[in-house]
XYZ file of C-alpha atoms in Angstrom:
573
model
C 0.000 0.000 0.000
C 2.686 2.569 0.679
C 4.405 2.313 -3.074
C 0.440 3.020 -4.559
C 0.436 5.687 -2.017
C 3.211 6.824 -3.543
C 2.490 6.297 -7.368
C -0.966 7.677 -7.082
C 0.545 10.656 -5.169
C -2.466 11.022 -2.511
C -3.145 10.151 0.827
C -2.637 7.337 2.087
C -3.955 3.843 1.159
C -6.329 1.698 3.209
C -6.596 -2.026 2.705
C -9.922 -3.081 2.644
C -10.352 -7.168 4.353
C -13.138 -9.812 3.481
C -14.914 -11.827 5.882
C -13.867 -14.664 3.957
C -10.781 -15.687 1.404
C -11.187 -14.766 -1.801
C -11.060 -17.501 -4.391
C -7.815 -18.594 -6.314
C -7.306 -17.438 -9.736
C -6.714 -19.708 -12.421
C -3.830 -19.619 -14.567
C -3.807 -22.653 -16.485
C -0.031 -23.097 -17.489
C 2.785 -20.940 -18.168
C 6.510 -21.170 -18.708
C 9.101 -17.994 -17.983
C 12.477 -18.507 -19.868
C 14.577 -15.934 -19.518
C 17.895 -15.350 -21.647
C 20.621 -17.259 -20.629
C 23.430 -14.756 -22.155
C 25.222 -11.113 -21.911
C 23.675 -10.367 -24.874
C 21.057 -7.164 -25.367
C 17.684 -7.762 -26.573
C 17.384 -6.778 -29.723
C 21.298 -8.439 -30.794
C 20.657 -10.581 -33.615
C 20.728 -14.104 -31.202
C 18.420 -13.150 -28.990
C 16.132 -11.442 -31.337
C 16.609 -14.636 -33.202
C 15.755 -16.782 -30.142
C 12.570 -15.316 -29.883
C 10.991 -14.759 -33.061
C 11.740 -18.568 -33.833
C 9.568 -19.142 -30.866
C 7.036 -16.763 -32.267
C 7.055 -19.300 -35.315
C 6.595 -22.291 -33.208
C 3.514 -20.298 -31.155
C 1.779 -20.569 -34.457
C 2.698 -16.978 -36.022
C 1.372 -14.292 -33.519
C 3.382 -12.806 -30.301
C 2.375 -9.983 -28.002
C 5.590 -7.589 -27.075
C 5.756 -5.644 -24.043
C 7.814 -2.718 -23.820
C 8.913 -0.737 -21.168
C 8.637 3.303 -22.940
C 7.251 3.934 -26.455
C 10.511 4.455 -27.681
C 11.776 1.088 -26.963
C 8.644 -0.131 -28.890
C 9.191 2.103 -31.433
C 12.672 0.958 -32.060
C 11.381 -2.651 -31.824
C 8.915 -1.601 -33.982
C 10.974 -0.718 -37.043
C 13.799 -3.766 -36.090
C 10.761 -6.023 -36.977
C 9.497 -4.070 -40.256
C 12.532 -3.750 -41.518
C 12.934 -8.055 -41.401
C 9.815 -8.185 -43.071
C 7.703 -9.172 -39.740
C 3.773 -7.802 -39.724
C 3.314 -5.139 -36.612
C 0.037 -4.439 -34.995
C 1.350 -1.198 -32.791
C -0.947 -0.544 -29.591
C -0.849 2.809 -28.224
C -2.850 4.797 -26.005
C -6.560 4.806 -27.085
C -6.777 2.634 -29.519
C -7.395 -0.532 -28.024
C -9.348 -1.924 -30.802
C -5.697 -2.672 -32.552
C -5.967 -5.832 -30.177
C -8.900 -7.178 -32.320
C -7.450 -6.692 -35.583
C -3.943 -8.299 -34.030
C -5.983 -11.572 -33.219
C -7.740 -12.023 -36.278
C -4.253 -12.332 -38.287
C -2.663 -15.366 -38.361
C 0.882 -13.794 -37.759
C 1.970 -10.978 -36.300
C 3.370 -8.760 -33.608
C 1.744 -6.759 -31.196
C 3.828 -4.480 -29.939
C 3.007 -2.160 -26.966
C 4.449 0.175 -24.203
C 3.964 0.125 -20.481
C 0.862 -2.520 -20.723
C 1.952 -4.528 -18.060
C -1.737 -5.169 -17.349
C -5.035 -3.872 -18.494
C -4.571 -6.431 -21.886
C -6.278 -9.858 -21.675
C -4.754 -12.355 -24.156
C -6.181 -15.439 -22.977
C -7.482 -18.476 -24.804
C -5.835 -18.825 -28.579
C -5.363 -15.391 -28.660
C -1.924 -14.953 -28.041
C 0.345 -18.202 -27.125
C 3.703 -16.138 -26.485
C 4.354 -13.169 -24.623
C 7.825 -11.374 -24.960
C 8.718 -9.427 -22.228
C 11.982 -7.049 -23.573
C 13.310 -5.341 -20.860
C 13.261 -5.141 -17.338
C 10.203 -3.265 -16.390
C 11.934 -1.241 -13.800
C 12.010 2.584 -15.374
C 9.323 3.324 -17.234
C 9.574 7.051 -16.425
C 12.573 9.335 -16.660
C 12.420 9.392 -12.793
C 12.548 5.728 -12.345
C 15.668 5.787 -14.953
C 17.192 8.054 -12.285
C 16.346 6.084 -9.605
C 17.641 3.182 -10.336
C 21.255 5.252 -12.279
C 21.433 7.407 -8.608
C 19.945 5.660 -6.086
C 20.510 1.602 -5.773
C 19.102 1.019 -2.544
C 15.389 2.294 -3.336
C 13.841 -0.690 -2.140
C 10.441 0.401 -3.726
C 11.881 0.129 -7.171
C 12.163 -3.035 -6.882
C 9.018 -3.978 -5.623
C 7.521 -2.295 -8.927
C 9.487 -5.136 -10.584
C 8.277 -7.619 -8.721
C 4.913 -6.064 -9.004
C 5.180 -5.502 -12.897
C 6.938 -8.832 -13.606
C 3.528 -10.847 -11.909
C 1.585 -8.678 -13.812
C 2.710 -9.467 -16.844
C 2.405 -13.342 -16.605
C -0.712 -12.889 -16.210
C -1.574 -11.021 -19.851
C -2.185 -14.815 -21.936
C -3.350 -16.844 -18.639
C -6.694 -15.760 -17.529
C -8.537 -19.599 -17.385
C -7.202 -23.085 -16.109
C -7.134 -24.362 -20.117
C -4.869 -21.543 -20.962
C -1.489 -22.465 -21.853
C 1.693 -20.036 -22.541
C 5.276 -19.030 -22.895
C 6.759 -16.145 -21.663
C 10.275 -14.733 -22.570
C 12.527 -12.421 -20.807
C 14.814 -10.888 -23.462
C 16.912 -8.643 -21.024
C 19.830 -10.096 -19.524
C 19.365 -8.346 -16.587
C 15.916 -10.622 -15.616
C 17.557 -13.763 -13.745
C 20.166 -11.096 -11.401
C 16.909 -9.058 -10.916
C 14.490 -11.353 -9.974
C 16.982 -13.455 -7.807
C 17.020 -10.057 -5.803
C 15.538 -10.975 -2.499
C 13.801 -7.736 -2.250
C 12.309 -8.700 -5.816
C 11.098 -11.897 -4.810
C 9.550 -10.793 -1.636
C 6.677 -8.464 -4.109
C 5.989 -11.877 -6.090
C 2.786 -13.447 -4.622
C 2.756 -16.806 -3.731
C 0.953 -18.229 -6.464
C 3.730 -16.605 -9.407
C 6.842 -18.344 -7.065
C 6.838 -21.637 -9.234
C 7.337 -19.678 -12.193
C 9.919 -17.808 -11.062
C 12.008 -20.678 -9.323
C 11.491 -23.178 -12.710
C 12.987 -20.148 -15.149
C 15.890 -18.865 -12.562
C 16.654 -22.596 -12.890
C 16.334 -22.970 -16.512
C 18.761 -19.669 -16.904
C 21.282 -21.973 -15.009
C 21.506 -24.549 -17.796
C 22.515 -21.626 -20.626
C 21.595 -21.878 -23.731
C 21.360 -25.242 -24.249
C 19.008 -25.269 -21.333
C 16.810 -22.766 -22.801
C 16.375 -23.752 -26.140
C 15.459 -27.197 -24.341
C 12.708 -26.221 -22.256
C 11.290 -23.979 -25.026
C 11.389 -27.030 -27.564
C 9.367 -29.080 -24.642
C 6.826 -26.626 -24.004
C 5.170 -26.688 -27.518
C 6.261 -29.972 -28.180
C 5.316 -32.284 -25.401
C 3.100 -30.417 -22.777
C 2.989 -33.488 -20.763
C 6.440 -32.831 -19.720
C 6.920 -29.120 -19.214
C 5.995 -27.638 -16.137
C 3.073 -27.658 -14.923
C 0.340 -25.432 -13.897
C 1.176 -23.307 -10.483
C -0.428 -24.371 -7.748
C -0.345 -22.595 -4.665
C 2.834 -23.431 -2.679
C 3.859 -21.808 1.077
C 6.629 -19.229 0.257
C 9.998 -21.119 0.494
C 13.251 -19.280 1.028
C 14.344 -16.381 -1.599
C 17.287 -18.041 -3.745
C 20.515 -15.604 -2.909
C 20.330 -12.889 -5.330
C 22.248 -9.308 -4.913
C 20.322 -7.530 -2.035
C 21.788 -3.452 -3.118
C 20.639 -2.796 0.358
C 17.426 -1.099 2.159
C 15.105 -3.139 3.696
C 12.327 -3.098 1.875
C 9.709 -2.104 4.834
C 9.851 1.731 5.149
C 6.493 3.268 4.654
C 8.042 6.662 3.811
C 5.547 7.197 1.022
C 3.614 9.976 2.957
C 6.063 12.273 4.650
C 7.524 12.236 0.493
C 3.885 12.974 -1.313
C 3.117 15.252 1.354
C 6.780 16.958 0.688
C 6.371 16.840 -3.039
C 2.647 18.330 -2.708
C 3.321 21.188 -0.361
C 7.056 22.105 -2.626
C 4.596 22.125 -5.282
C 2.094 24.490 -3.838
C 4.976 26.881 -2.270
C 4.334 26.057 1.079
C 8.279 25.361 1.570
C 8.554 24.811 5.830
C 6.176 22.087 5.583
C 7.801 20.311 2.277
C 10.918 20.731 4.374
C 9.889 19.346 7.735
C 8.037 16.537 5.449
C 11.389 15.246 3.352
C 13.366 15.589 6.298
C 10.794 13.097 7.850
C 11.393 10.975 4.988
C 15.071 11.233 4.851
C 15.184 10.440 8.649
C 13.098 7.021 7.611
C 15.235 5.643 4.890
C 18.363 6.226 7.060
C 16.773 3.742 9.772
C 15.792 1.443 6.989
C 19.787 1.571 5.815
C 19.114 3.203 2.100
C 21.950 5.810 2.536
C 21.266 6.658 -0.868
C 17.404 7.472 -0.805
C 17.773 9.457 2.594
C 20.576 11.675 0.885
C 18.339 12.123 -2.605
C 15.416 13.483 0.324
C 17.928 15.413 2.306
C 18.496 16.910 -1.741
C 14.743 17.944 -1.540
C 14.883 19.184 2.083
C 17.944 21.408 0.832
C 15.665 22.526 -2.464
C 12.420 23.747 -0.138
C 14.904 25.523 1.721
C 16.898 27.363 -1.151
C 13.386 28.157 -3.310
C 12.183 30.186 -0.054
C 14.754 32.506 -0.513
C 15.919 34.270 2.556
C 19.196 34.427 3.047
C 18.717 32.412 6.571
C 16.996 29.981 3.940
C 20.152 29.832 1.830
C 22.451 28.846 5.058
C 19.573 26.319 6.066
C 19.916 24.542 2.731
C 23.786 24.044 2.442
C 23.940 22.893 5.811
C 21.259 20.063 5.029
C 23.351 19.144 2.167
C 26.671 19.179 4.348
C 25.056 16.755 7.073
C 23.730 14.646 4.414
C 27.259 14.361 2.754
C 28.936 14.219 5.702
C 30.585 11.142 5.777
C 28.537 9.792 3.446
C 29.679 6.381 0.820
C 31.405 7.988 -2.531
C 28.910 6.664 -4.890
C 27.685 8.620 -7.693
C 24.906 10.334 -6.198
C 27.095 11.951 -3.035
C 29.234 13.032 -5.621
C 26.871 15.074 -7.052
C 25.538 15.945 -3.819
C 29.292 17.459 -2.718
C 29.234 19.599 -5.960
C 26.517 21.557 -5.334
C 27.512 21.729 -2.023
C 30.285 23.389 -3.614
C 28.299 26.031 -5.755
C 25.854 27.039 -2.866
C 29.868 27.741 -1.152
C 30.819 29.901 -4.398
C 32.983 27.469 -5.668
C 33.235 26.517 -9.064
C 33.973 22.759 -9.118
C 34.521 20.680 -12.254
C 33.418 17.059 -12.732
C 35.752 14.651 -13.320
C 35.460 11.870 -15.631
C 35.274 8.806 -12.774
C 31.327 9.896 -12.907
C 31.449 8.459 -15.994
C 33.215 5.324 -15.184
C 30.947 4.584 -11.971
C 27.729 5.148 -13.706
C 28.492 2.724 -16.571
C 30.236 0.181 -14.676
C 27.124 -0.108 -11.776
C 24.936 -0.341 -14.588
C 27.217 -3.179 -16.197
C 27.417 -5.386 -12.981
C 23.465 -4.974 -12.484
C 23.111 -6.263 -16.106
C 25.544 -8.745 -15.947
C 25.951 -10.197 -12.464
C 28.187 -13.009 -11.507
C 28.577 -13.145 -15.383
C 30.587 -10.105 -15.579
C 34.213 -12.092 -16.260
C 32.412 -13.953 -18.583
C 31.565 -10.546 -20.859
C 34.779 -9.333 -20.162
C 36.741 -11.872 -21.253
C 34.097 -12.016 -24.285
C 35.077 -8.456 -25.429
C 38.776 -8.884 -25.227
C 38.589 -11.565 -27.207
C 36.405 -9.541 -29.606
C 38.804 -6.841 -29.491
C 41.514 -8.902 -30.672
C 40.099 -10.974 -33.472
C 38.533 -10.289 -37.192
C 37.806 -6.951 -38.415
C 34.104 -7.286 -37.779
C 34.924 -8.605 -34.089
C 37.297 -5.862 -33.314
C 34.877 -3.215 -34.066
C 32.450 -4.946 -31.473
C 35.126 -5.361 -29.189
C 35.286 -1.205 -30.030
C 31.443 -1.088 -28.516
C 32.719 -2.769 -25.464
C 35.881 -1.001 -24.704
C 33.679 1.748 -25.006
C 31.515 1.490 -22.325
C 34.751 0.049 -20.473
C 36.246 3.731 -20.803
C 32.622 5.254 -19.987
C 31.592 6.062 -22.765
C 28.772 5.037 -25.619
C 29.852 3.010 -28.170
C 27.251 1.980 -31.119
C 28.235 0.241 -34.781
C 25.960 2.396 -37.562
C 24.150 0.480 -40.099
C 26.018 0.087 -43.146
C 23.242 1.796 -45.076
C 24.205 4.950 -43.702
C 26.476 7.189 -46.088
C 30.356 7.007 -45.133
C 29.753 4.824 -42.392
C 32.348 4.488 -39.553
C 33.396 0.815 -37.903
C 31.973 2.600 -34.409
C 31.150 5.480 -32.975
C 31.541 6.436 -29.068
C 29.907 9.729 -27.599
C 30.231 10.929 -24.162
C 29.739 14.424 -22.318
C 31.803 17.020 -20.515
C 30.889 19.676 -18.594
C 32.139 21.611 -21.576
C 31.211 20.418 -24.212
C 30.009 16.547 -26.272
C 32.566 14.584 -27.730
C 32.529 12.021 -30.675
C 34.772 9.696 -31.872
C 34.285 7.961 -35.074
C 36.582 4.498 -36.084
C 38.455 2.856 -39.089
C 39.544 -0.164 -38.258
C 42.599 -2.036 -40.295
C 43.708 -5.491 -40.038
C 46.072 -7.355 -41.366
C 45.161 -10.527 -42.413
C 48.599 -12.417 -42.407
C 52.321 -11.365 -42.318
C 54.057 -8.110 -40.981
C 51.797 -5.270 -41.485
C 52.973 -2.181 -43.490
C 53.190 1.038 -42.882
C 49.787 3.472 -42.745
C 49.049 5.024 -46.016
C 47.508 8.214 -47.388
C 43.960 6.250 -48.284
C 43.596 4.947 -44.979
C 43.539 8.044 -43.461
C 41.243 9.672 -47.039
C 38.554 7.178 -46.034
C 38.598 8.462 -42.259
C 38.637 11.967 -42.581
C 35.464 11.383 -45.148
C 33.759 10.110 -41.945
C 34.580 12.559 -40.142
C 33.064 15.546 -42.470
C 29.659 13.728 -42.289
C 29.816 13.274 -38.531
C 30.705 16.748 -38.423
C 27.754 18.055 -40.258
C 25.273 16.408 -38.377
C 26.422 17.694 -34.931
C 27.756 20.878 -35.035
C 28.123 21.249 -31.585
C 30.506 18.697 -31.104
C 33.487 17.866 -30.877
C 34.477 15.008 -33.678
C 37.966 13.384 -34.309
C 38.700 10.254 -36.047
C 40.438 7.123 -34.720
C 42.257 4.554 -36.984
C 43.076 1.502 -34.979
C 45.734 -0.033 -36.923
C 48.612 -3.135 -36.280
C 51.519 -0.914 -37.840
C 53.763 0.455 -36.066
C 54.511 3.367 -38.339
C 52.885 5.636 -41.116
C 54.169 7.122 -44.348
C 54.788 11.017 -43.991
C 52.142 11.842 -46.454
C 49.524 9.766 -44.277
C 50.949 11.422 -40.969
C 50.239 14.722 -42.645
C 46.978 14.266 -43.892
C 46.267 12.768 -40.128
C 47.977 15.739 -38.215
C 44.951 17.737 -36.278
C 42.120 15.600 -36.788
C 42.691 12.039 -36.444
C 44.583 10.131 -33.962
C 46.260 6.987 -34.521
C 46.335 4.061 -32.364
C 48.368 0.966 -32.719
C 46.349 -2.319 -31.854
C 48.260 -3.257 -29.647
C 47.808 -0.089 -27.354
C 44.270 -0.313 -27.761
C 44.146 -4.367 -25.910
C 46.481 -2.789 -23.165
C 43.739 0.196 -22.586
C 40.986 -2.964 -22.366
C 43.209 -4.707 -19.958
C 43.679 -2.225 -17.683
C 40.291 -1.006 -17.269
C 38.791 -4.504 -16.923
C 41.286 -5.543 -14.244
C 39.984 -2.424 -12.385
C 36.279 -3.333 -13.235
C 36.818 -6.932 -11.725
C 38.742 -5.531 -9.026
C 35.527 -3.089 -8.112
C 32.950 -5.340 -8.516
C 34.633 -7.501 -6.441
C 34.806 -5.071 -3.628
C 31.232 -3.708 -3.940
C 30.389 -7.018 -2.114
C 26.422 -7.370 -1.831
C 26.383 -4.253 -4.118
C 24.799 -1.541 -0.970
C 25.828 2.310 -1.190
C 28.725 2.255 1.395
C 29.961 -1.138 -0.221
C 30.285 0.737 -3.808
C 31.788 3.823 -2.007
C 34.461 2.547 -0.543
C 35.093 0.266 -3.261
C 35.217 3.263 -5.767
C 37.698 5.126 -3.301
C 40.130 2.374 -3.743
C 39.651 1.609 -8.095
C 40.035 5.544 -8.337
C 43.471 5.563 -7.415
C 44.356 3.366 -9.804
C 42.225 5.318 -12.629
C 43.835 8.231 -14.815
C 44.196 11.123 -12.381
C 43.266 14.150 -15.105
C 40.547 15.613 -16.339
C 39.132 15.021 -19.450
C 41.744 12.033 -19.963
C 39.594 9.808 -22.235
C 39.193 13.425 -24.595
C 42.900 13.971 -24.070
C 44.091 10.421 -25.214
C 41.932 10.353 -28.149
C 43.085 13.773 -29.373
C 44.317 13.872 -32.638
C 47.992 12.462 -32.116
C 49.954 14.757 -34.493
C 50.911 12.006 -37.127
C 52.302 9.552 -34.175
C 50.853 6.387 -33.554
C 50.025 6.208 -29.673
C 51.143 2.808 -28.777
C 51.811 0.398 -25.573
C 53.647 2.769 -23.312
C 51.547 6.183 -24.226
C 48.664 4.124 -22.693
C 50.588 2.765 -19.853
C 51.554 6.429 -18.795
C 47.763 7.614 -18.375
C 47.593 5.196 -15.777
C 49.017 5.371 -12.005
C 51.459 3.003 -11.589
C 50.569 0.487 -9.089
């Protein structure tokens, strides 16, 4: 009742009791496989995996997305191989009926984790793509900033039942339900996750956390049983008394605070102006998370204490604001969030305080081990070897070397005019940066020295990349295995591209996944003062200046940047 409370933004929530139970529903039977590998959703396996399974449902599949642009990018992945879409969005429900009178074809909607009833022949497959965790830009900063919020991940639990029940509404129903996000098993072994799932959706939950341990061979097993031979799949839940929650990464909080009114209450009165109660009201809230141990969520409503303060505009206000931020900070965990907590500490001081790039590095690497789990060596290892293979799997390795470094890393389609291997974006407090990538390999022998059209083809990327955003900053970098280029190539090269050797680039993978392993194995069970003091140690081992990723991949003056160059960025341990 306290997370409706809180979603509804009212008062608060009564539950109403019956004299009596209330009867059982019937679910028939249902199977949850989730996917067994690192790999995204929409990656060209797992995509695979499931529209094969859309065949073997008979031709028709109902996909539920977590935003509308998720489902419209799934939306135009299926047109464009040829697949029928039926596209539900708001108020036009009657999409539905034309869906089910086709013999194939995808429905594909946003944030329907309920309200759809697909039961009967209707739909035989649902396809569940991403965690539905952040459906809002809110919840997206939620779970970024603040890992312990314990009620996020009762939405998951709450959203996760919900959507098993979308194609099993009778006892003769019978469907298959896939989790395309390899984030499902880590999430849903979360004990706070497990602890929203009713008693009734358990089974289901246990049998496909159990399937996810076999891998693919596992999955493609049960899948191939459950339309096969329904005698042998699993069979239809029946209630069972709630057993122990399988170990999963707890990221802290308890999971019982009923906070929910001191923060509507906060939010309603900031909203109105009335900025002593919306104070006194986060405070409240801030004081309950801290006894519930989310360090995190009691600093993010110390944040909105500090903000009531500051928009009522005394001066006493102004001292009565920073001072809330100090004692939240104050020896606080040095996760992301207190980070950016201490900076505008810093401004409401006078001082002007850059960020640093280990933002960067934290963000993407907490988000990694979420996705990834205990299967983060796995992916690791996977990219290296990636990185040091074929041309096409050295630009993927590219993509994951990216995010390594903290950055976004994405291949463009091919159809695209001057296309580059891969791109990477990030942003700086000053200003965005892009990086666009020609890779060269050598298939056998000693390879020679860089020539003039190697570097032609590059800086043709570069012009287009240029054009389309202005505003940034765009060089060019040509991974290549020689060791030297021809003076006309160096020339051409000079202030816009930077050349790496190959070899340079597997030593900048090595060291930042050592460091990555070495974090995640500190963060422990993953809570806010875990990750901070985990981060204090991996950042003195990090590059020291600002701006070091922009610096390194500045245009290198004609040089190749090789072995050492990248050993230098880096302390020395």
């Amino acid at each position: 009742m306290d997370d409706l409370q809180r979603r509804v933004g009212g008062g608060q929530v009564t539950r109403l009791t019956t004299t009596g139970p209330l009867p059982l529903g019937a679910t028939g039977e249902r199977l949850l496989v989730l996917n067994p590998s690192s790999e995204q959703p929409f990656e060209q396996n797992v995509l695979g995996w499931a529209l094969s399974q859309a065949q073997a449902a008979g031709g028709r599949a109902a996909w539920l997305c977590a935003s509308h642009a998720e489902a419209d990018s799934l939306q135009e992945i299926l047109v464009a191989g040829g697949q029928q879409v039926y596209r539900l969005r708001p108020g036009d429900d009657a999409m539905v009926d034309t869906w089910s009178r086709v013999a194939n074809g995808h429905l594909v909607t946003a944030g329907r984790y309920d309200g759809l009833d697909l039961a009967g022949d209707v739909c035989k497959l649902v396809i569940i793509t991403t965690v539905p965790q952040a459906s809002s830009e809110f919840e997206r900063f939620i779970v970024a900033y603040l890992g312990d919020a314990s009620f996020m991940r009762h939405r998951v639990g709450q959203r996760v039942t919900q959507a098993l029940g979308r194609a099993n509404r009778d006892t003769t129903d019978r469907s298959l339900y896939l989790g395309l996000d390899p984030t499902f098993a880590q999430m849903l072994a979360d004990p706070a996750v497990r602890k929203s799932i009713p008693a009734g959706t358990e089974p289901t939950i246990r049998t496909a956390l159990e399937i996810y341990d076999e891998g693919w061979d596992g999955t493609l097993r049960a899948c191939h049983t459950f339309w096969r031979n329904p005698q042998q799949s699993p069979a239809a839940e029946q209630p069972v008394p709630r057993r122990k929650a399988r170990p999963g990464r707890n990221t802290g909080g308890s999971s019982d605070v009923s906070s929910a009114d001191a923060e509507v209450s906060a939010v309603t009165e900031l909203w109105i102006g009335d900025h002593r109660t919306a104070a006194s009201k986060a405070h409240e809230a801030a004081a309950q998370h801290a006894a519930a141990g989310e360090t995190e969520h009691a600093a993010f409503w110390r944040y909105v204490e500090a903000h009531a303060h500051f928009a009522r505009g005394r001066p006493q206000d102004l001292a009565v604001a920073r001072a809330a931020l100090e004692e939240a900070t104050a020896n606080g965990p040095r996760t992301t969030w207190f980070r950016r907590l201490a900076r505008t500490v810093a401004d409401l001081e006078g001082y002007d305080r850059t960020a640093d790039d280990t933002d960067r590095f934290f963000l993407a690497w907490d988000e990694w081990r979420r996705e990834a789990g205990s299967r983060l060596d796995r992916a690791l290892s996977a990219g290296r070897t990636l990185l040091a293979g074929s041309h096409d799997q050295q630009c993927e390795g590219l993509r994951v070397l990216a995010r390594l470094a903290g950055a976004s890393g994405e291949r463009p389609p091919k159809i695209e005019q001057s296309a580059t291997d891969c791109r990477w974006t990030w942003s700086t407090p000053k200003r965005a940066e892009r990086r666009v990538w020609e890779v060269k390999t050598v298939p056998k022998g000693e390879p020679k020295p860089l020539i003039r059209g190697d570097v032609n083809q590059l800086l043709g990327q570069i012009e287009v990349e240029t054009r389309r955003s202005a505003k940034t900053r765009v060089y060019g970098c040509l991974l290549t295995p020689a060791t030297t280029a021809n003076d006309d190539a160096a020339e051409a090269a000079h202030d816009k591209i930077v050349l790496i050797n190959h070899g340079a680039a597997i030593r900048l993978y090595d060291l930042l996944a050592a460091r990555l392993r070495q974090y995640d194995a500190l963060c422990g069970d993953g809570n806010a003062e875990a990750r901070g003091d985990a981060r204090t140690k991996i950042e003195a081992l990090l590059p020291h200046k600002d701006g070091w990723l922009g610096k390194l991949l500045a245009p290198s003056r004609g040089r190749l940047v090789t072995v050492d160059d990248i050993v230098a960025v880096f302390p020395s341990s």
